[in-house]
Short mmCIF file of C-alpha atoms and ligand atoms in Angstrom, two decimals:
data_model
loop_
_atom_site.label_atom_id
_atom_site.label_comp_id
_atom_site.label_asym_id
_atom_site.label_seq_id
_atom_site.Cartn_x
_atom_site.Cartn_y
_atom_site.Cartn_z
CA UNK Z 85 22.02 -55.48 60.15
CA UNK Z 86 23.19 -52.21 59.26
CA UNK Z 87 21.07 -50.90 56.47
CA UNK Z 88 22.96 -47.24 56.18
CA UNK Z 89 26.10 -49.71 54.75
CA UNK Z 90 26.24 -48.35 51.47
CA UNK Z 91 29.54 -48.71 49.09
CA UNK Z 92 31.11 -46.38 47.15
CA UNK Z 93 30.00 -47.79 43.70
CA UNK Z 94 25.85 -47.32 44.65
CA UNK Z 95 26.91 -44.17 45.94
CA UNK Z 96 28.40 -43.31 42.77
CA UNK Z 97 24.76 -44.44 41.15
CA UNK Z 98 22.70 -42.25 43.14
CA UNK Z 99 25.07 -39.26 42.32
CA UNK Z 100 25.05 -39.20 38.78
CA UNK Z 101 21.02 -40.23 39.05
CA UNK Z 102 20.84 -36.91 40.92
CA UNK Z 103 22.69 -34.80 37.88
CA UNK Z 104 20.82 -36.32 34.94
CA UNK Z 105 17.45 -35.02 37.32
CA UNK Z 106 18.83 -32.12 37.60
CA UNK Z 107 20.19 -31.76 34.50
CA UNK Z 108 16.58 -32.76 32.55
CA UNK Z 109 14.64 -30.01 35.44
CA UNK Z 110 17.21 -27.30 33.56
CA UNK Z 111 16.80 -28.44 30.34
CA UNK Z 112 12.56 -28.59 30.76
CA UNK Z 113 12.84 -25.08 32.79
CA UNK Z 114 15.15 -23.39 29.62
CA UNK Z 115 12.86 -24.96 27.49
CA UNK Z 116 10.20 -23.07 29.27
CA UNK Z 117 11.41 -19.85 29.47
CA UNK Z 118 11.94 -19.89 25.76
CA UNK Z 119 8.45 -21.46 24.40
CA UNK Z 120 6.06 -19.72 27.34
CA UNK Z 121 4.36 -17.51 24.73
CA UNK Z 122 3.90 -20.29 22.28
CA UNK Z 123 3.07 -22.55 25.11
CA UNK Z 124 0.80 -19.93 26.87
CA UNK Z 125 -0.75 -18.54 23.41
CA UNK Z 126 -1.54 -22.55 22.61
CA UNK Z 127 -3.22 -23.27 25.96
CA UNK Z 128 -5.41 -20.22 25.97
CA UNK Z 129 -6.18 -20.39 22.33
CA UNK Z 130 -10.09 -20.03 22.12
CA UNK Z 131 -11.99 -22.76 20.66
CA UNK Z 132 -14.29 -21.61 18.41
CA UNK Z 133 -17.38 -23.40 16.86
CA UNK Z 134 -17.31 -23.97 13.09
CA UNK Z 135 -20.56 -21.55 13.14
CA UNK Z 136 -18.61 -18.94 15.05
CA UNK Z 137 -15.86 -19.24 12.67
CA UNK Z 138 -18.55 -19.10 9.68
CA UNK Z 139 -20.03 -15.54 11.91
CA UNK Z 140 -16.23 -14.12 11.62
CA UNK Z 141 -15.52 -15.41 7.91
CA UNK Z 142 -19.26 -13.41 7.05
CA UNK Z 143 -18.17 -10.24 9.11
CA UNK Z 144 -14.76 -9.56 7.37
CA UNK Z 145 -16.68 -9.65 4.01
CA UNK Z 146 -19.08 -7.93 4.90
CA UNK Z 147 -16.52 -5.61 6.47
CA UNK Z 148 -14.81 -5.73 3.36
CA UNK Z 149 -17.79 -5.22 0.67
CA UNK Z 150 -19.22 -2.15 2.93
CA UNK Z 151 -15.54 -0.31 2.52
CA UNK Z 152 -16.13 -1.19 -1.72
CA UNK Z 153 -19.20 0.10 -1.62
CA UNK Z 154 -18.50 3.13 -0.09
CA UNK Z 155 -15.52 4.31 -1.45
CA UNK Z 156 -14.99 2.52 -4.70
CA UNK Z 157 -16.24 4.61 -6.59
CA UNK Z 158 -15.91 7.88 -4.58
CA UNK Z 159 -16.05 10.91 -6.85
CA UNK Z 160 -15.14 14.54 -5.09
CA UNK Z 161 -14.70 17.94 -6.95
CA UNK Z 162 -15.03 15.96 -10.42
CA UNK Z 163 -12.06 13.62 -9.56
CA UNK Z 164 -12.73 9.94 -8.78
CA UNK Z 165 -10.47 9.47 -6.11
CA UNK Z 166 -9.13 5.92 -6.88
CA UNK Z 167 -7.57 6.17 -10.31
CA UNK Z 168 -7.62 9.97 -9.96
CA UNK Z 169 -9.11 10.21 -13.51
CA UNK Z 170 -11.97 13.46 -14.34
CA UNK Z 171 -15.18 11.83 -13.63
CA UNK Z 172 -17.93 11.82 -16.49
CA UNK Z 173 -20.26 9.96 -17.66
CA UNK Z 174 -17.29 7.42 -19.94
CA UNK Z 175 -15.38 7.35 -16.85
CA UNK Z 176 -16.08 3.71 -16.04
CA UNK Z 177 -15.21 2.82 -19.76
CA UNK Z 178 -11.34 4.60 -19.52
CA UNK Z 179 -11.12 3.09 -16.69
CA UNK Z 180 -11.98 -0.81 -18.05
CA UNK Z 181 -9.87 0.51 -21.62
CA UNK Z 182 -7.26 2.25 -19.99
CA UNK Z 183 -6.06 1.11 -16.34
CA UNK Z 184 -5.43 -2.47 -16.64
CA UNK Z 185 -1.42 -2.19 -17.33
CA UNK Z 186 -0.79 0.97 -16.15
CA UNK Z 187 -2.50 2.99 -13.85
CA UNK Z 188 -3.85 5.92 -14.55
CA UNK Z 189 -1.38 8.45 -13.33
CA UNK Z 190 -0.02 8.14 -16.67
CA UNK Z 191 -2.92 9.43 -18.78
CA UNK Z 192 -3.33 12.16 -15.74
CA UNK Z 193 0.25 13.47 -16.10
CA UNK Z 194 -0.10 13.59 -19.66
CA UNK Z 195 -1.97 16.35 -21.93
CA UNK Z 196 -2.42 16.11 -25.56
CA UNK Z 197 -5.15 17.55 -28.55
CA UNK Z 198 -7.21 14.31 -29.57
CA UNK Z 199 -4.84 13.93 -31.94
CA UNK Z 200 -1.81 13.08 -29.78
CA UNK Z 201 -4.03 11.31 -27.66
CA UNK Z 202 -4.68 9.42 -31.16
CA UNK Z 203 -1.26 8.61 -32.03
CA UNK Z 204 -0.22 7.47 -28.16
CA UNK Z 205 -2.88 4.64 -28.63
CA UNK Z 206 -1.70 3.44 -31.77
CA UNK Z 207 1.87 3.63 -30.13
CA UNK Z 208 0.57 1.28 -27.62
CA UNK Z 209 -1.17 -0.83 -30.10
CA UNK Z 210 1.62 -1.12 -32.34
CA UNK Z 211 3.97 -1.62 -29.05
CA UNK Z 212 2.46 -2.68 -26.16
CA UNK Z 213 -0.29 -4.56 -27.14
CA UNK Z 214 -3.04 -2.61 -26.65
CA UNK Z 215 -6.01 -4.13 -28.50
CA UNK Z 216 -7.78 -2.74 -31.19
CA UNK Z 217 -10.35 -0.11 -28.93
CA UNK Z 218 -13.19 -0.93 -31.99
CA UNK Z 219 -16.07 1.65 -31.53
CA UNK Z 220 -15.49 2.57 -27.93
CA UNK Z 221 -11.77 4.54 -29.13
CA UNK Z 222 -13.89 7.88 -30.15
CA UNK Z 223 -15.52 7.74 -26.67
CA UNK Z 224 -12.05 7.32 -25.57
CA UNK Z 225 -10.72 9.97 -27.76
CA UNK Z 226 -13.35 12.53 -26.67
CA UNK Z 227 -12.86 11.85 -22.71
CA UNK Z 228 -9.04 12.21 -23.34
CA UNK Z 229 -9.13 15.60 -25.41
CA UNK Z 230 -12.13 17.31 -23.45
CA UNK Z 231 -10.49 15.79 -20.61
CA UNK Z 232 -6.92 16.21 -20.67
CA UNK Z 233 -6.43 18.84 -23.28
CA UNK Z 234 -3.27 20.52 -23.51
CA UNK Z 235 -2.90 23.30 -21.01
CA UNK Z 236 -3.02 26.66 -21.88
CA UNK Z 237 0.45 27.98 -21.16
CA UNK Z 238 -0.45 31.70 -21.30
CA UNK Z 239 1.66 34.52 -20.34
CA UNK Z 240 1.95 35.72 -16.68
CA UNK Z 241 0.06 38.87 -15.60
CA UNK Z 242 0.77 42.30 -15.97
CA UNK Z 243 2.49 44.11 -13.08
CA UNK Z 244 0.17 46.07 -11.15
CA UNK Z 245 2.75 49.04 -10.43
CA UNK Z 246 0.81 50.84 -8.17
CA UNK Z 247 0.99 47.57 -5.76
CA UNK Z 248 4.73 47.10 -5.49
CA UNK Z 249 6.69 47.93 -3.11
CA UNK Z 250 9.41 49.87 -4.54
CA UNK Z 251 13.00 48.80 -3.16
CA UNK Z 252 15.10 52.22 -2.76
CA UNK Z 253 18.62 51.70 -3.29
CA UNK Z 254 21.27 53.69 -1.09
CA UNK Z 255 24.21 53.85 -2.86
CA UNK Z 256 25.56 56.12 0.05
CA UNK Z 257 24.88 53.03 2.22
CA UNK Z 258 26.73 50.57 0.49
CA UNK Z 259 30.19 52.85 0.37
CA UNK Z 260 30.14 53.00 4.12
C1 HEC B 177 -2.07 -3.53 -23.18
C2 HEC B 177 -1.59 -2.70 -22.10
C3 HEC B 177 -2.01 -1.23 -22.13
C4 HEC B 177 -3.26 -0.70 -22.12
C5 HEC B 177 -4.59 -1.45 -22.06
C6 HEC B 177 -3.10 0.73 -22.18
N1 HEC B 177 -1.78 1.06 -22.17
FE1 HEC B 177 -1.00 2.91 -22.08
N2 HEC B 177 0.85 2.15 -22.04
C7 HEC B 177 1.16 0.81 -22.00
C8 HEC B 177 2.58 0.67 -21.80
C9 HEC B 177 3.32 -0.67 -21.66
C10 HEC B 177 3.11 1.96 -21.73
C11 HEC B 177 4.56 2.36 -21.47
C12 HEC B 177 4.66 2.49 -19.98
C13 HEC B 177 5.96 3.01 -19.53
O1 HEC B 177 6.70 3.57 -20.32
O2 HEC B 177 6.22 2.86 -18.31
C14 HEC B 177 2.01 2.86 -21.88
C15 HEC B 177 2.13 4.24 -21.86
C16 HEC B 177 1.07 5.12 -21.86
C17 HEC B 177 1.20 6.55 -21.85
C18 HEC B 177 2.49 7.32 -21.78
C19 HEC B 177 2.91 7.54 -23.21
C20 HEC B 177 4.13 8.38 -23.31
O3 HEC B 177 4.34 8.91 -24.40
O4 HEC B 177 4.86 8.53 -22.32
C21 HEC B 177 -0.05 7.06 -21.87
C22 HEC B 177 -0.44 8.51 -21.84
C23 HEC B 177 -0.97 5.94 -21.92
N3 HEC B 177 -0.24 4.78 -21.91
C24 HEC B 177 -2.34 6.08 -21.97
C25 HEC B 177 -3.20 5.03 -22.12
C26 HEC B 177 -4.60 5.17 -22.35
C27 HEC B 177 -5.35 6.49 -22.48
C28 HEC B 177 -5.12 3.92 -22.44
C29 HEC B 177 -6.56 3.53 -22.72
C30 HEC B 177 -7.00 3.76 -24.06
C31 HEC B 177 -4.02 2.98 -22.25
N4 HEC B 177 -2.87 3.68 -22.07
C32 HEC B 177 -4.16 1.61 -22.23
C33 HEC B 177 0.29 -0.25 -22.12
C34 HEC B 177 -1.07 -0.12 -22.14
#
């Protein structure tokens, strides 16, 4: 019996067996080469305890509360650094009154006498629905006009004569 007798049909069966393997072994190997991070960031994910987890969660607060603490508030050279607003002893009340729609840029870029300061809270009251400020507004008022008073515009300083440098023009210069 000759056992190496194959016909062209099984022949034809064991060929296109041989492409689909191949075929699937390019397929798996593209699919590879274009999930290996996913693949290799999922296999060496670590597997952390629900206490560890906890440990991490606890850490970023803390993390978190320490940076409030410190810095929250921070005042330097009079200025509480974050609404930039002139520290005293009502700042914590302009801040609650005043920075909740806006922030407080707005009341540092602007100077008026308490008076103006007066009239820009009953604009806002009238049309941007600030509340009624009740007996905290003359706090308000006072850390607004000692605060940001208008600025004295003043006139500039006299020459000092003696200091400048005198420019000498050459008319005979020029001609040449
Ligand atoms: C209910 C919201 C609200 C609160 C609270 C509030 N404001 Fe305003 N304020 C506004 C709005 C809205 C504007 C207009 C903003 C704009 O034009 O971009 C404004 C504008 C201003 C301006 C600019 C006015 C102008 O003429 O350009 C100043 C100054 C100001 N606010 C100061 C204050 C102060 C001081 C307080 C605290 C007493 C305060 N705001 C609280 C809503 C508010």
């Amino acid at each position: 019996m000759n056992n190496h007798n194959y016909d062209t049909a099984s022949l034809w069966r064991m060929l296109t067996l041989l492409i689909h393997v191949l075929l699937f072994l390019v397929i798996v190997s593209f699919m590879y080469l274009i999930l290996e991070d996913h693949i290799v960031s999922f296999l060496n994910k670590p597997k952390l305890s629900v206490e560890q987890l906890d440990d991490i969660a606890a850490n970023r607060a803390k993390g978190r509360s320490q940076v409030k603490n410190d810095k929250w508030d921070l005042v330097e050279n009079g200025i509480h650094l974050r609404t930039g607003l002139k520290a005293d002893e009502n700042l914590q009340l302009i801040i609650g009154a005043c920075t909740s729609c806006h922030s407080a840029k707005i009341i540092t870029q602007n100077r008026a006498s308490r008076e103006g300061w007066k009239s820009m809270i009953v604009w806002m009251q009238e049309t941007q629905g600030l509340v009624d400020l009740g007996d905290k507004e003359s706090i308000v008022l006072d850390y607004l006009a000692k605060n940001y008073a208008p600025q004295e515009m003043g006139r500039r300083k006299n020459l000092d004569l003696a200091e400048i440098e005198w420019y000498i023009l050459n008319l005979d210069e020029i001609e040449e």
